[in-house]
Amino acid sequence: MEKKSKVLRKLFFSTLYLSTFTFGGGYVIVTLMKNKFVDELHWIDEEEMLDLVAIAQSSPGAIAVNGAIVVGYKLAGIPGVLCSILGAILPPMIILSLISLCYDAFRTNLIVGSMLKGMQSGVAAVIASVVYDMGSKVVKEKDWVNIVIMGISFIASYFFKVNVVLIIVVVACIGAVRTLMKERKGVKA
């Protein structure tokens, strides 16, 4: 791996850049983090990225910050966490501070309102892309249990409005049980 100070600097500026130009919440940043850390910098592989995203989504707080924390820790330990957190929180903190000073002007401005409406379409497309990428990987593995879990989770959340936290806890328990069962079978074989 590269020299630690260079990694920390790259980590800070990468998370700063991603956080500055990501609109639409945490799910949008997931794709951008994958592009940056997996495809461009090759710091982590795709499987690790999915695991890190799962950890970030399961933890309380903003997905963007949680994602930055787990990637930062993976790459450079505690200094990596501090650099990535700083890079991830500075842009929204500065932008929101400036917007709050001019809130009334932003709220009533037709152009700003129209831009935000237009951005919603782009954000929806990026989220659909993330769902497709993650869902297609589950389908490609051809593990029917995971495919059924994915389908049932969607149905429970979308149609029955089951709390996402409950779904995550149940699915995590199912995953733990499946892993333990696979390990026991491997030991007996």
Coordinates of C-alpha atoms in Angstrom, one line a residue:
M1 CA 0.0 0.0 0.0
E2 CA 1.0 3.6 -0.6
K3 CA 2.8 5.7 2.0
K4 CA 0.4 6.4 4.9
S5 CA 0.6 10.2 4.7
K6 CA -0.2 10.0 0.9
V7 CA -3.1 7.7 1.6
L8 CA -4.5 10.0 4.3
R9 CA -4.2 13.0 2.0
K10 CA -5.9 11.1 -0.9
L11 CA -8.6 9.8 1.5
F12 CA -9.3 13.3 2.8
F13 CA -9.6 14.9 -0.6
S14 CA -11.6 11.9 -2.0
T15 CA -14.2 12.1 0.7
L16 CA -14.2 15.9 0.5
Y17 CA -14.8 15.8 -3.3
L18 CA -17.5 13.1 -3.0
S19 CA -19.3 14.9 -0.2
T20 CA -19.1 18.2 -2.0
F21 CA -20.6 17.0 -5.2
T22 CA -23.1 14.4 -4.0
F23 CA -26.7 15.5 -3.8
G24 CA -29.5 13.2 -2.7
G25 CA -28.3 11.5 0.4
G26 CA -26.3 8.5 1.4
Y27 CA -27.5 6.1 -1.2
V28 CA -26.2 8.3 -4.0
I29 CA -22.7 8.5 -2.4
V30 CA -22.5 4.6 -2.3
T31 CA -22.1 4.5 -6.1
L32 CA -19.6 7.3 -6.1
M33 CA -17.6 5.7 -3.3
K34 CA -17.5 2.5 -5.2
N35 CA -16.3 4.3 -8.3
K36 CA -13.6 6.1 -6.4
F37 CA -12.3 3.5 -3.9
V38 CA -12.9 0.3 -5.9
D39 CA -12.7 1.2 -9.6
E40 CA -10.3 4.2 -9.6
L41 CA -8.0 3.8 -6.6
H42 CA -8.2 0.0 -6.2
W43 CA -7.9 0.3 -2.4
I44 CA -10.7 -2.2 -1.8
D45 CA -12.4 -4.8 -3.9
E46 CA -16.1 -4.9 -4.8
E47 CA -17.0 -7.5 -2.2
E48 CA -15.4 -5.5 0.6
M49 CA -17.2 -2.4 -0.6
L50 CA -20.5 -4.2 -0.3
D51 CA -19.6 -5.3 3.2
L52 CA -18.6 -1.8 4.2
V53 CA -21.8 -0.4 2.8
A54 CA -23.8 -2.9 4.7
I55 CA -22.0 -1.9 7.9
A56 CA -22.6 1.8 7.1
Q57 CA -26.3 1.3 6.4
S58 CA -26.7 -0.7 9.6
S59 CA -25.1 1.9 11.8
P60 CA -26.9 4.9 13.2
G61 CA -26.2 8.2 11.4
A62 CA -25.7 9.4 7.9
I63 CA -24.7 6.7 5.4
A64 CA -22.1 9.0 3.8
V65 CA -20.3 9.6 7.1
N66 CA -20.6 6.0 8.2
G67 CA -19.3 4.9 4.8
A68 CA -16.4 7.3 5.1
I69 CA -15.6 6.0 8.6
V70 CA -15.5 2.3 7.6
V71 CA -13.4 3.0 4.5
G72 CA -11.1 5.3 6.4
Y73 CA -10.6 2.7 9.2
K74 CA -10.0 -0.1 6.6
L75 CA -7.4 2.0 4.8
A76 CA -5.5 3.8 7.6
G77 CA -7.0 3.0 11.0
I78 CA -8.0 5.8 13.4
P79 CA -6.1 8.5 11.4
G80 CA -8.0 7.4 8.3
V81 CA -11.3 7.7 10.2
L82 CA -10.5 11.2 11.3
C83 CA -9.4 12.3 7.8
S84 CA -12.4 10.7 6.1
I85 CA -14.9 12.1 8.6
L86 CA -13.4 15.6 8.2
G87 CA -13.6 15.3 4.4
A88 CA -17.2 14.0 4.6
I89 CA -18.6 16.6 7.0
L90 CA -16.9 19.8 5.9
P91 CA -18.8 20.4 2.6
P92 CA -22.4 19.9 4.0
M93 CA -21.5 21.9 7.1
I94 CA -20.3 24.8 5.1
I95 CA -23.1 24.6 2.5
L96 CA -25.8 24.3 5.1
S97 CA -24.3 27.2 7.1
L98 CA -24.4 29.4 4.0
I99 CA -27.9 28.3 3.0
S100 CA -29.2 29.0 6.5
L101 CA -27.9 32.5 6.3
C102 CA -29.9 33.0 3.1
Y103 CA -32.8 30.6 3.8
D104 CA -35.6 33.0 3.0
A105 CA -34.1 33.9 -0.4
F106 CA -33.6 30.2 -1.2
R107 CA -37.0 29.2 -0.1
T108 CA -38.8 31.6 -2.4
N109 CA -36.5 31.6 -5.4
L110 CA -38.2 30.0 -8.4
I111 CA -34.9 29.1 -10.1
V112 CA -33.5 27.3 -7.0
G113 CA -36.7 25.5 -6.5
S114 CA -36.7 24.4 -10.1
M115 CA -33.1 23.2 -9.9
L116 CA -33.9 21.1 -6.9
K117 CA -36.9 19.5 -8.6
G118 CA -34.7 18.7 -11.6
M119 CA -32.0 17.2 -9.3
Q120 CA -34.6 14.8 -7.8
S121 CA -34.8 13.0 -11.1
G122 CA -31.0 12.6 -11.3
V123 CA -30.9 11.4 -7.7
A124 CA -33.7 8.8 -8.4
A125 CA -31.7 7.5 -11.3
V126 CA -28.5 7.1 -9.2
I127 CA -30.4 5.3 -6.5
A128 CA -32.0 3.0 -9.1
S129 CA -28.5 2.3 -10.4
V130 CA -27.3 1.4 -6.9
V131 CA -30.3 -0.9 -6.3
Y132 CA -29.6 -2.6 -9.7
D133 CA -25.9 -3.0 -9.0
M134 CA -26.4 -4.5 -5.6
G135 CA -29.5 -6.6 -6.6
S136 CA -27.8 -8.0 -9.7
K137 CA -24.8 -9.2 -7.7
V138 CA -27.2 -11.1 -5.4
V139 CA -29.0 -12.7 -8.4
K140 CA -25.6 -13.6 -10.1
E141 CA -24.5 -15.5 -7.0
K142 CA -27.5 -17.8 -7.7
D143 CA -28.1 -18.3 -4.0
W144 CA -31.8 -18.7 -3.9
V145 CA -32.1 -18.1 -0.2
N146 CA -30.5 -14.7 -0.6
I147 CA -32.8 -13.9 -3.6
V148 CA -35.9 -14.9 -1.6
I149 CA -34.6 -12.8 1.4
M150 CA -34.1 -9.8 -0.9
G151 CA -37.6 -10.2 -2.4
I152 CA -39.3 -10.6 1.0
S153 CA -37.4 -7.7 2.4
F154 CA -38.6 -5.5 -0.4
I155 CA -42.2 -6.6 -0.1
A156 CA -42.1 -6.2 3.7
S157 CA -40.7 -2.7 3.4
Y158 CA -42.6 -1.4 0.4
F159 CA -46.0 -3.0 0.7
F160 CA -46.4 -3.6 4.4
K161 CA -44.3 -0.6 5.6
V162 CA -42.3 -2.8 8.0
N163 CA -39.7 -0.8 9.8
V164 CA -36.3 -1.0 8.0
V165 CA -34.5 -1.5 11.3
L166 CA -36.6 -4.6 12.0
I167 CA -35.9 -6.0 8.5
I168 CA -32.1 -5.4 8.9
V169 CA -32.1 -7.1 12.3
V170 CA -34.0 -10.1 11.0
V171 CA -31.9 -10.4 7.9
A172 CA -28.7 -10.1 10.0
C173 CA -29.8 -12.9 12.2
I174 CA -30.7 -15.1 9.2
G175 CA -27.2 -14.3 7.8
A176 CA -25.5 -15.2 11.1
V177 CA -27.4 -18.5 11.4
R178 CA -26.7 -19.4 7.7
T179 CA -23.0 -18.7 8.3
L180 CA -22.8 -20.7 11.4
M181 CA -24.6 -23.6 9.7
K182 CA -22.2 -23.5 6.8
E183 CA -19.2 -23.4 9.1
R184 CA -20.5 -26.5 11.0
K185 CA -21.0 -28.4 7.8
G186 CA -17.5 -27.4 6.7
V187 CA -16.1 -28.7 10.0
K188 CA -18.0 -32.0 9.8
A189 CA -17.0 -32.6 6.2

